[in-house]
C-alpha cells in the first residue's frame, strides 16, 4: 500500500465565505492584438462576427461563464479619452498607442462596442478611468454617459448614438498603476487625487458605484499603508493589486522551450501571490479591522519574452503547461482568500501575455490556461471550505515551493468541488483527502501534458485538453488519488 505524500483535510469554516464569481474575471487592453485583430475584426470582416467582435471568441468566453471584463487598460487607460470612441465611426479621431508599439488606432472600438460586448457575454464591465492624463470632468461625463437614465447632456448624446437605456456600469477603476505608467505618483499624492475623483463619482444611477483605487505593485506594502491611512474608507470599496509571474524584467525567458530553472522561478513568483495577499491584508486590517475594503487583483499572470518575430510592444506569447500551473495555483490561492479577494483579472484575455485565447487570421485556439479557467468555473459563487494541507516541497537550487495546492467549495445544491495542482515537473503525488463528510460518487477531469512545455498551436489545437479522471478511490469521506506530474485536476462530489 502506498503512503500518501500529500494529505488534505477539508472542513466548514467558522464563518461562511462566498467565492465571488468575479475572481474569475478577465482583462482586455488596447495592447497589441488583444482588441484590434483579436476581439474586434470589424463588421466587414469575413470572420463571423457580431457587431465586429469575433463569434468564436464570444462563444469561448461564454463557456467560461466570464463574470467581468476590464477595459480599456492597463497603461493605455491613462491615455484614453472615451469621447473619441463614440459616435459615427468614420468621424472618430485616431489615437497613437504610445505605451504599446506606437501604433495608430482608429477608435472604432469604443464605449458602445465594449459595453454591448459585455451584455452579449453576460459579463459585468469594469471600466478603468483615465486619471493620469485626464480630468475629473471627463470621468464624471463617462459615468453620466453610461449610467444616467434622466435628461442630461451626456445621456442625450448616448441616445443620439443609438443607446436608449443606460448600461449601469458598477465597477470603476480610478486610474491604473498610479505609481508607474498612471502618472508616477507618490502614494500620498495619489491618495489625494483619488479622494478628489471619488467625490464626484456617485449619483448617476440608482446603485452605488464600486470604486477601486489603483493599488500596489507586488510587495509595495507602503503603497497600501498610505492609501488605507489617507483615503476615508467610505470613499473606496477596494484597492487593486498587480503581480506578474516574471522571472526578471530584463531577462524574462522564453514562453516555450524554457528550462526547469525558468519553470521553477516562474512558479515561485506565482506562489508569492499567497504571501502578498496575506501581507497586504495585514496592513489593511490595521486600518480597517472589519475588512470593509477589499482586494481586487486586477492584473495577474505569467509574463515572458514575446514570440520571436512578433512586435516587442505587442506582448504576444505562447501558453504552456507552465501557465496551466500558474492559473491552477493562483485560482486556488484566490479562492482560499475569498474573504479578502473579491475580484481578479487575468492579464489578458486574447493574444496578450497569459491569454486564454490566441488567434491567427480566421483561426482561434484555446490555451491550457483557458482549460483551467473552464475547469475551475464551478467554484464561482460557491461557499469556501477550509483546506488544511500537508505536502512536500518542490525544491530547486536550495529554494522551495509547496508541490500540491488545493481549494474546495460547496455549491447551493451541496455539490463539493475540489481543485488540485501538482507543480512537480516529473513526480506524481500520492494524495489522500478527508472530505469532511461522506459522498456517494465523484466525477473528475485532469489537464496534463507530456512535458511542461506542452502547448496548443494552430497546427495542433487539441494537444493539451482536459481528459476524464477516473482513477481516484472514494470510500465514504476518504479519497485517495495519484496526481500526475505537472497537472491540474477538478473533482466534483455528489452528497449521499
Ligand atoms: O498588462 C500589461 C501591462 O502591465 C498593463 O498595461 C499595465 O497596467 C501593467 O504594467
Coordinates of N, CA, C and O in Angstrom, one line a residue, residues 240-406:
X240 N -6.7 47.9 -5.7 CA -6.2 46.9 -6.7 C -4.8 46.4 -6.2 O -4.2 47.0 -5.3
X241 N -4.4 45.3 -6.8 CA -3.0 44.8 -6.6 C -2.6 44.2 -8.0 O -3.4 43.5 -8.6
X242 N -1.4 44.5 -8.4 CA -0.9 43.9 -9.6 C 0.4 43.0 -9.3 O 1.3 43.5 -8.6
X243 N 0.3 41.8 -9.8 CA 1.5 41.0 -9.6 C 1.6 40.0 -10.8 O 0.7 39.2 -11.0
X244 N 2.7 40.1 -11.5 CA 3.0 39.2 -12.6 C 4.0 38.2 -12.2 O 5.0 38.5 -11.4
X245 N 3.9 37.0 -12.7 CA 4.9 35.9 -12.5 C 6.0 36.1 -13.6 O 5.9 35.6 -14.7
X246 N 6.9 37.0 -13.3 CA 8.0 37.2 -14.2 C 9.3 36.9 -13.5 O 9.5 37.3 -12.3
X247 N 10.2 36.3 -14.2 CA 11.5 35.9 -13.5 C 12.4 37.1 -13.3 O 12.9 37.2 -12.2
X248 N 12.5 37.9 -14.3 CA 13.5 39.0 -14.2 C 13.0 40.0 -15.3 O 12.9 39.6 -16.5
X249 N 12.7 41.2 -15.0 CA 12.1 42.1 -16.0 C 13.1 42.4 -17.2 O 12.6 42.7 -18.3
X250 N 14.4 42.2 -16.9 CA 15.3 42.4 -18.0 C 15.7 41.1 -18.8 O 16.3 41.2 -19.8
X251 N 15.2 40.0 -18.3 CA 15.5 38.7 -18.9 C 14.4 37.7 -18.6 O 14.6 36.9 -17.7
X252 N 13.3 37.8 -19.3 CA 12.1 37.1 -18.8 C 12.1 35.6 -19.2 O 11.3 34.9 -18.7
X253 N 12.9 35.3 -20.2 CA 13.0 33.9 -20.7 C 11.8 33.6 -21.6 O 10.8 34.4 -21.7
X254 N 12.0 32.5 -22.4 CA 11.0 32.3 -23.5 C 9.7 31.7 -22.9 O 9.7 31.1 -21.9
X255 N 8.6 31.8 -23.7 CA 7.3 31.3 -23.3 C 7.3 29.8 -23.5 O 6.5 29.0 -22.8
X256 N 8.1 29.3 -24.5 CA 8.2 27.8 -24.7 C 9.7 27.5 -24.7 O 10.5 28.4 -24.8
X257 N 10.0 26.3 -24.6 CA 11.4 25.9 -24.7 C 12.2 26.4 -23.5 O 13.4 26.7 -23.6
X258 N 11.6 26.6 -22.4 CA 12.2 27.1 -21.2 C 12.9 26.0 -20.4 O 12.5 24.8 -20.6
X259 N 13.8 26.3 -19.5 CA 14.5 25.3 -18.7 C 13.7 25.0 -17.4 O 12.7 25.8 -17.1
X260 N 14.1 24.0 -16.7 CA 13.4 23.7 -15.4 C 13.6 24.9 -14.4 O 12.8 25.3 -13.6
X261 N 14.8 25.5 -14.6 CA 15.1 26.7 -13.7 C 14.1 27.8 -14.0 O 13.6 28.4 -13.0
X262 N 13.8 28.1 -15.2 CA 12.8 29.1 -15.6 C 11.4 28.7 -15.0 O 10.7 29.5 -14.5
X263 N 11.1 27.4 -15.2 CA 9.8 26.9 -14.7 C 9.7 27.1 -13.2 O 8.7 27.7 -12.8
X264 N 10.7 26.7 -12.5 CA 10.6 26.9 -11.0 C 10.5 28.3 -10.7 O 9.7 28.7 -9.8
X265 N 11.4 29.2 -11.3 CA 11.4 30.6 -10.9 C 10.0 31.3 -11.2 O 9.6 32.1 -10.4
X266 N 9.4 30.9 -12.3 CA 8.1 31.4 -12.6 C 7.0 31.0 -11.5 O 6.2 31.8 -11.0
X267 N 7.1 29.7 -11.2 CA 6.1 29.3 -10.2 C 6.3 29.8 -8.8 O 5.4 30.0 -8.0
X268 N 7.6 30.1 -8.5 CA 8.0 30.7 -7.2 C 7.3 32.1 -7.2 O 6.7 32.5 -6.2
X269 N 7.4 32.8 -8.3 CA 6.7 34.1 -8.4 C 5.2 34.0 -8.2 O 4.6 34.8 -7.6
X270 N 4.6 33.0 -8.9 CA 3.2 32.8 -8.8 C 2.8 32.5 -7.4 O 1.8 33.0 -6.9
X271 N 3.6 31.6 -6.7 CA 3.3 31.2 -5.3 C 3.3 32.4 -4.4 O 2.6 32.5 -3.3
X272 N 4.1 33.5 -4.8 CA 4.3 34.7 -3.9 C 2.9 35.3 -3.7 O 2.7 36.1 -2.8
X273 N 2.0 35.1 -4.7 CA 0.6 35.7 -4.5 C 0.0 35.5 -3.2 O -0.7 36.3 -2.6
X274 N 0.3 34.3 -2.6 CA -0.3 33.9 -1.3 C 0.2 34.9 -0.2 O -0.6 35.4 0.5
X275 N 1.5 35.1 -0.2 CA 2.0 35.9 0.9 C 1.7 37.4 0.6 O 1.5 38.2 1.5
X276 N 1.6 37.8 -0.7 CA 1.2 39.2 -1.0 C -0.2 39.5 -0.4 O -0.4 40.5 0.2
X277 N -1.1 38.5 -0.6 CA -2.5 38.7 -0.1 C -2.5 38.8 1.4 O -3.1 39.7 2.0
X278 N -1.7 37.9 2.0 CA -1.7 37.9 3.5 C -1.1 39.2 4.0 O -1.6 39.8 4.9
X279 N 0.0 39.6 3.4 CA 0.7 40.8 4.0 C 0.0 42.1 3.6 O -0.1 43.0 4.5
X280 N -0.5 42.2 2.4 CA -1.3 43.4 2.1 C -2.5 43.4 3.0 O -3.0 44.5 3.5
X281 N -3.1 42.2 3.2 CA -4.3 42.1 4.1 C -4.0 42.5 5.5 O -4.8 43.2 6.1
X282 N -2.8 42.2 6.0 CA -2.5 42.5 7.4 C -2.4 44.1 7.5 O -2.8 44.7 8.5
X283 N -1.8 44.7 6.5 CA -1.7 46.2 6.5 C -3.1 46.8 6.5 O -3.5 47.7 7.2
X284 N -4.0 46.2 5.6 CA -5.4 46.7 5.5 C -6.1 46.5 6.8 O -6.9 47.4 7.3
X285 N -5.9 45.4 7.5 CA -6.6 45.1 8.7 C -6.3 46.1 9.8 O -7.1 46.4 10.7
X286 N -5.1 46.6 9.8 CA -4.6 47.6 10.8 C -5.6 48.8 10.8 O -5.9 49.4 11.8
X287 N -5.9 49.2 9.6 CA -6.8 50.4 9.4 C -8.2 50.1 9.3 O -9.1 51.0 9.4
X288 N -8.5 48.9 8.9 CA -9.9 48.5 8.6 C -10.2 47.1 9.2 O -10.3 46.1 8.4
X289 N -10.2 47.0 10.5 CA -10.3 45.7 11.1 C -11.6 44.9 10.7 O -11.6 43.7 10.8
X290 N -12.6 45.6 10.3 CA -13.8 44.9 9.9 C -13.8 44.4 8.4 O -14.7 43.9 7.9
X291 N -12.6 44.6 7.7 CA -12.4 44.1 6.4 C -13.5 44.6 5.4 O -14.1 43.9 4.6
X292 N -13.8 45.9 5.5 CA -14.7 46.5 4.5 C -14.1 46.8 3.2 O -14.7 46.5 2.1
X293 N -12.8 47.2 3.2 CA -12.1 47.5 1.9 C -11.5 46.2 1.5 O -10.8 45.5 2.2
X294 N -11.8 45.8 0.2 CA -11.4 44.5 -0.3 C -10.2 44.6 -1.2 O -9.7 45.8 -1.5
X295 N -9.7 43.5 -1.7 CA -8.6 43.5 -2.7 C -9.1 43.0 -4.0 O -9.9 42.1 -4.1
X296 N -8.7 43.7 -5.1 CA -9.0 43.3 -6.4 C -7.7 43.2 -7.2 O -7.0 44.1 -7.4
X297 N -7.4 41.9 -7.5 CA -6.1 41.6 -8.2 C -6.3 41.8 -9.7 O -6.5 40.8 -10.4
X298 N -6.3 43.0 -10.1 CA -6.9 43.2 -11.5 C -5.8 43.1 -12.6 O -6.1 43.3 -13.8
X299 N -4.6 42.6 -12.2 CA -3.7 42.1 -13.2 C -2.8 41.0 -12.6 O -2.1 41.3 -11.6
X300 N -2.9 39.8 -13.2 CA -2.0 38.8 -12.7 C -1.7 37.8 -13.9 O -2.5 37.8 -14.9
X301 N -0.7 37.0 -13.8 CA -0.4 36.1 -14.9 C 1.1 36.0 -15.2 O 1.9 36.7 -14.6
X302 N 1.5 35.1 -16.1 CA 2.9 34.9 -16.5 C 3.3 35.9 -17.5 O 2.5 36.2 -18.4
X303 N 4.5 36.4 -17.5 CA 5.0 37.3 -18.5 C 6.3 36.9 -18.9 O 7.3 36.8 -18.1
X304 N 6.5 36.6 -20.2 CA 7.7 36.1 -20.8 C 8.2 36.9 -22.0 O 7.5 37.9 -22.3
X305 N 9.3 36.6 -22.6 CA 9.7 37.2 -23.8 C 8.6 37.0 -24.9 O 8.0 36.0 -24.9
X306 N 8.5 38.0 -25.8 CA 7.5 37.9 -26.8 C 7.9 36.7 -27.8 O 9.1 36.4 -27.8
X307 N 7.0 36.2 -28.5 CA 7.3 35.2 -29.5 C 8.3 35.8 -30.5 O 8.1 36.9 -31.0
X308 N 9.3 35.0 -30.9 CA 10.3 35.5 -31.9 C 9.6 36.0 -33.1 O 8.7 35.3 -33.6
X309 N 10.0 37.2 -33.6 CA 9.5 37.7 -34.8 C 8.2 38.6 -34.6 O 7.8 39.2 -35.5
X310 N 7.6 38.5 -33.4 CA 6.4 39.4 -33.2 C 6.9 40.7 -32.6 O 8.0 40.9 -32.1
X311 N 6.0 41.7 -32.7 CA 6.3 43.1 -32.3 C 6.5 43.1 -30.8 O 5.7 42.7 -30.0
X312 N 7.7 43.6 -30.4 CA 8.0 43.5 -28.9 C 7.0 44.3 -28.1 O 6.9 44.0 -26.9
X313 N 6.4 45.3 -28.7 CA 5.4 46.1 -27.9 C 4.0 45.4 -27.9 O 3.1 46.0 -27.3
X314 N 3.9 44.3 -28.5 CA 2.5 43.6 -28.5 C 2.3 42.5 -27.5 O 1.2 42.0 -27.3
X315 N 3.5 42.1 -26.8 CA 3.4 41.2 -25.7 C 2.6 39.9 -26.1 O 1.8 39.4 -25.3
X316 N 2.9 39.4 -27.3 CA 2.3 38.1 -27.7 C 3.1 37.0 -27.3 O 4.3 36.9 -27.6
X317 N 2.6 36.0 -26.5 CA 3.4 34.9 -26.0 C 2.5 33.6 -26.1 O 1.3 33.6 -26.0
X318 N 3.2 32.5 -26.2 CA 2.5 31.2 -26.2 C 2.2 30.8 -24.7 O 2.6 31.5 -23.8
X319 N 1.5 29.7 -24.6 CA 0.9 29.4 -23.3 C 1.0 27.9 -23.1 O 0.5 27.1 -23.9
X320 N 1.7 27.5 -22.1 CA 2.1 26.0 -21.9 C 1.5 25.5 -20.6 O 0.8 26.2 -19.9
X321 N 1.9 24.3 -20.4 CA 1.5 23.6 -19.1 C 2.0 24.5 -17.9 O 1.3 24.5 -16.9
X322 N 3.1 25.2 -18.1 CA 3.6 26.1 -17.0 C 2.5 27.1 -16.7 O 2.2 27.4 -15.5
X323 N 1.8 27.6 -17.7 CA 0.8 28.6 -17.5 C -0.4 28.0 -16.8 O -1.1 28.6 -16.0
X324 N -0.7 26.7 -17.2 CA -1.8 26.0 -16.5 C -1.5 25.9 -15.0 O -2.4 26.0 -14.2
X325 N -0.2 25.6 -14.7 CA 0.2 25.5 -13.3 C 0.0 26.9 -12.6 O -0.6 26.9 -11.5
X326 N 0.4 28.0 -13.2 CA 0.2 29.3 -12.6 C -1.3 29.5 -12.4 O -1.7 30.0 -11.3
X327 N -2.1 29.2 -13.4 CA -3.5 29.5 -13.3 C -4.1 28.7 -12.1 O -4.9 29.2 -11.3
X328 N -3.8 27.3 -12.2 CA -4.4 26.5 -11.2 C -4.1 26.9 -9.7 O -4.9 27.0 -8.9
X329 N -2.8 27.1 -9.6 CA -2.3 27.5 -8.2 C -2.9 28.9 -7.8 O -3.4 29.1 -6.7
X330 N -2.8 29.9 -8.7 CA -3.3 31.2 -8.4 C -4.8 31.2 -8.1 O -5.2 31.9 -7.1
X331 N -5.6 30.5 -8.8 CA -7.0 30.5 -8.6 C -7.3 29.8 -7.2 O -8.2 30.2 -6.5
X332 N -6.5 28.8 -6.9 CA -6.6 28.2 -5.6 C -6.3 29.2 -4.5 O -7.0 29.3 -3.5
X333 N -5.3 30.0 -4.7 CA -4.9 31.0 -3.7 C -6.1 32.0 -3.6 O -6.5 32.3 -2.4
X334 N -6.6 32.5 -4.7 CA -7.7 33.5 -4.6 C -8.9 32.9 -3.9 O -9.5 33.5 -3.0
X335 N -9.2 31.6 -4.2 CA -10.4 31.0 -3.6 C -10.2 31.0 -2.1 O -11.1 31.3 -1.3
X336 N -9.0 30.5 -1.7 CA -8.7 30.4 -0.2 C -8.6 31.7 0.5 O -8.7 31.7 1.7
X337 N -8.5 32.8 -0.2 CA -8.5 34.1 0.4 C -9.8 34.9 0.0 O -9.7 36.1 -0.2
X338 N -10.9 34.2 -0.3 CA -12.1 34.8 -0.8 C -12.7 35.9 0.1 O -13.5 36.7 -0.3
X339 N -12.3 35.8 1.4 CA -12.8 36.8 2.3 C -12.1 38.2 2.0 O -12.7 39.2 2.4
X340 N -11.0 38.2 1.4 CA -10.2 39.4 1.1 C -10.3 39.8 -0.4 O -10.5 40.9 -0.8
X341 N -10.1 38.7 -1.2 CA -10.0 39.0 -2.7 C -11.4 38.8 -3.3 O -12.0 37.7 -3.2
X342 N -12.0 39.8 -3.8 CA -13.3 39.7 -4.3 C -13.4 39.8 -5.8 O -14.4 39.6 -6.4
X343 N -12.3 40.2 -6.4 CA -12.2 40.2 -7.9 C -10.8 40.0 -8.4 O -9.9 40.4 -7.6
X344 N -10.6 39.5 -9.5 CA -9.3 39.3 -10.1 C -9.5 39.3 -11.6 O -10.5 38.9 -12.2
X345 N -8.4 39.7 -12.3 CA -8.5 39.8 -13.8 C -7.2 39.3 -14.4 O -6.1 39.8 -14.2
X346 N -7.3 38.1 -15.0 CA -6.1 37.5 -15.7 C -5.7 38.4 -16.8 O -6.5 38.9 -17.6
X347 N -4.4 38.7 -16.9 CA -3.8 39.5 -18.0 C -3.2 38.6 -19.1 O -2.2 37.9 -18.8
X348 N -3.8 38.6 -20.2 CA -5.0 39.3 -20.7 C -5.8 38.3 -21.5 O -5.3 37.2 -21.8
X349 N -7.0 38.6 -21.9 CA -7.9 37.6 -22.5 C -7.5 37.0 -23.8 O -7.5 35.8 -24.0
X350 N -7.0 37.9 -24.7 CA -6.8 37.5 -26.1 C -5.4 38.0 -26.6 O -5.2 39.2 -26.6
X351 N -4.6 37.1 -27.1 CA -3.3 37.4 -27.8 C -2.3 38.2 -27.0 O -1.3 38.7 -27.6
X352 N -2.5 38.4 -25.7 CA -1.6 39.2 -24.9 C -1.2 38.5 -23.6 O -2.2 38.1 -22.9
X353 N 0.1 38.4 -23.3 CA 0.5 37.8 -22.1 C -0.2 36.4 -21.9 O -0.2 35.6 -22.8
X354 N -0.7 36.1 -20.6 CA -1.2 34.7 -20.3 C -2.6 34.6 -20.9 O -3.6 34.5 -20.1
X355 N -2.7 34.6 -22.2 CA -4.1 34.7 -22.8 C -4.8 33.4 -22.7 O -4.2 32.3 -22.7
X356 N -6.1 33.5 -22.7 CA -6.9 32.2 -22.7 C -7.2 31.9 -24.2 O -7.5 30.7 -24.5
X357 N -7.2 32.9 -25.1 CA -7.5 32.7 -26.5 C -6.3 33.3 -27.3 O -5.9 34.4 -27.1
X358 N -5.9 32.5 -28.3 CA -4.9 33.1 -29.3 C -5.6 33.0 -30.7 O -6.3 32.0 -31.0
X359 N -5.3 34.0 -31.5 CA -5.9 34.0 -32.9 C -4.8 34.2 -33.9 O -3.8 34.8 -33.6
X360 N -5.1 33.7 -35.1 CA -4.2 33.9 -36.3 C -5.1 33.9 -37.5 O -5.7 32.8 -37.8
X361 N -5.4 35.0 -38.1 CA -6.3 35.1 -39.2 C -7.7 34.6 -38.7 O -8.1 34.9 -37.6
X362 N -8.3 33.7 -39.4 CA -9.6 33.2 -39.0 C -9.5 32.1 -38.0 O -10.5 31.7 -37.4
X363 N -8.2 31.6 -37.7 CA -8.1 30.5 -36.7 C -8.1 31.0 -35.3 O -7.6 32.1 -35.0
X364 N -8.6 30.2 -34.4 CA -8.6 30.6 -32.9 C -8.3 29.3 -32.2 O -8.8 28.2 -32.5
X365 N -7.4 29.4 -31.2 CA -7.1 28.3 -30.3 C -7.3 28.6 -28.8 O -7.2 29.8 -28.5
X366 N -7.6 27.6 -28.1 CA -7.8 27.8 -26.6 C -6.5 27.3 -25.9 O -6.0 26.2 -26.3
X367 N -6.1 28.0 -25.0 CA -4.8 27.7 -24.4 C -5.0 26.8 -23.2 O -6.1 26.7 -22.6
X368 N -3.9 26.2 -22.6 CA -4.0 25.4 -21.4 C -4.7 26.3 -20.3 O -5.4 25.8 -19.4
X369 N -4.3 27.6 -20.2 CA -4.9 28.5 -19.2 C -6.4 28.5 -19.4 O -7.2 28.6 -18.4
X370 N -6.9 28.6 -20.6 CA -8.4 28.6 -20.9 C -9.0 27.4 -20.2 O -10.0 27.5 -19.5
X371 N -8.4 26.2 -20.4 CA -9.0 25.0 -19.9 C -9.0 25.0 -18.4 O -9.9 24.5 -17.8
X372 N -8.0 25.6 -17.7 CA -8.0 25.6 -16.3 C -9.2 26.5 -15.8 O -9.9 26.2 -14.9
X373 N -9.3 27.7 -16.5 CA -10.4 28.6 -16.1 C -11.8 27.9 -16.3 O -12.7 28.1 -15.5
X374 N -11.8 27.1 -17.3 CA -13.1 26.4 -17.6 C -13.3 25.3 -16.5 O -14.4 25.2 -16.0
X375 N -12.3 24.6 -16.1 CA -12.4 23.5 -15.1 C -12.8 24.1 -13.8 O -13.6 23.5 -13.0
X376 N -12.2 25.3 -13.5 CA -12.4 25.9 -12.1 C -13.7 26.7 -12.0 O -14.1 27.2 -10.9
X377 N -14.4 26.9 -13.1 CA -15.6 27.9 -13.1 C -16.6 27.4 -12.1 O -17.4 28.2 -11.6
X378 N -16.6 26.1 -11.8 CA -17.7 25.6 -10.9 C -17.5 26.1 -9.5 O -18.4 26.0 -8.6
X379 N -16.4 26.8 -9.2 CA -16.2 27.4 -7.8 C -17.0 28.7 -7.7 O -17.1 29.2 -6.6
X380 N -17.3 29.3 -8.9 CA -17.9 30.6 -8.8 C -19.2 30.6 -8.0 O -20.1 29.9 -8.2
X381 N -19.2 31.5 -7.0 CA -20.3 31.7 -6.0 C -20.5 30.6 -5.1 O -21.5 30.5 -4.4
X382 N -19.5 29.6 -5.0 CA -19.6 28.5 -4.1 C -19.2 29.0 -2.7 O -18.5 30.1 -2.5
X383 N -19.5 28.2 -1.7 CA -19.1 28.5 -0.3 C -17.7 27.8 -0.1 O -17.6 26.6 -0.3
X384 N -16.8 28.6 0.3 CA -15.4 28.1 0.5 C -15.4 27.1 1.7 O -16.0 27.3 2.7
X385 N -14.6 26.0 1.5 CA -14.3 25.1 2.6 C -12.8 25.4 2.9 O -12.0 25.7 2.0
X386 N -12.5 25.2 4.2 CA -11.1 25.4 4.6 C -10.3 24.1 4.2 O -10.8 23.0 4.4
X387 N -9.1 24.2 3.6 CA -8.3 23.1 3.3 C -7.0 23.1 4.1 O -6.3 24.1 4.0
X388 N -6.9 22.1 4.9 CA -5.6 22.0 5.6 C -4.7 21.0 4.9 O -5.1 19.9 4.7
X389 N -3.6 21.5 4.4 CA -2.8 20.6 3.5 C -1.4 20.4 4.1 O -0.8 21.3 4.6
X390 N -0.9 19.1 4.0 CA 0.4 18.8 4.3 C 1.0 18.2 3.0 O 0.5 17.2 2.5
X391 N 2.0 18.9 2.5 CA 2.5 18.5 1.2 C 4.0 18.7 1.2 O 4.5 19.7 1.8
X392 N 4.8 17.9 0.5 CA 6.2 18.1 0.4 C 6.5 19.3 -0.4 O 5.6 19.9 -1.1
X393 N 7.8 19.7 -0.4 CA 8.2 20.9 -1.3 C 8.7 20.4 -2.6 O 9.4 19.3 -2.7
X394 N 8.6 21.3 -3.6 CA 9.3 21.1 -4.8 C 10.5 22.0 -4.7 O 10.3 23.2 -4.5
X395 N 11.7 21.4 -4.8 CA 12.9 22.1 -4.5 C 13.8 22.2 -5.7 O 13.9 21.3 -6.4
X396 N 14.4 23.4 -5.8 CA 15.5 23.5 -6.9 C 16.5 24.6 -6.4 O 16.1 25.6 -5.9
X397 N 17.7 24.2 -6.5 CA 18.8 25.2 -6.2 C 18.6 25.8 -4.8 O 18.7 27.0 -4.6
X398 N 18.2 25.0 -3.8 CA 18.0 25.5 -2.4 C 16.8 26.3 -2.2 O 16.5 26.7 -1.1
X399 N 15.9 26.4 -3.2 CA 14.6 27.1 -3.0 C 13.5 26.1 -3.0 O 13.6 25.0 -3.6
X400 N 12.4 26.5 -2.4 CA 11.3 25.5 -2.4 C 9.9 26.2 -2.4 O 9.7 27.3 -2.0
X401 N 9.0 25.4 -3.0 CA 7.5 25.8 -3.0 C 6.7 24.6 -2.8 O 7.1 23.5 -3.2
X402 N 5.5 24.7 -2.1 CA 4.7 23.5 -1.9 C 4.3 22.9 -3.2 O 3.9 23.6 -4.1
X403 N 4.4 21.6 -3.2 CA 4.2 20.9 -4.5 C 2.7 20.8 -4.9 O 2.4 20.9 -6.1
X404 N 1.9 20.6 -3.9 CA 0.4 20.5 -4.3 C -0.3 21.7 -3.7 O 0.0 22.2 -2.6
X405 N -1.2 22.2 -4.5 CA -2.1 23.3 -4.0 C -3.5 22.8 -4.2 O -3.8 22.1 -5.1
X406 N -4.4 23.4 -3.3 CA -5.8 22.9 -3.3 C -6.7 24.0 -2.9 O -6.4 24.9 -2.2

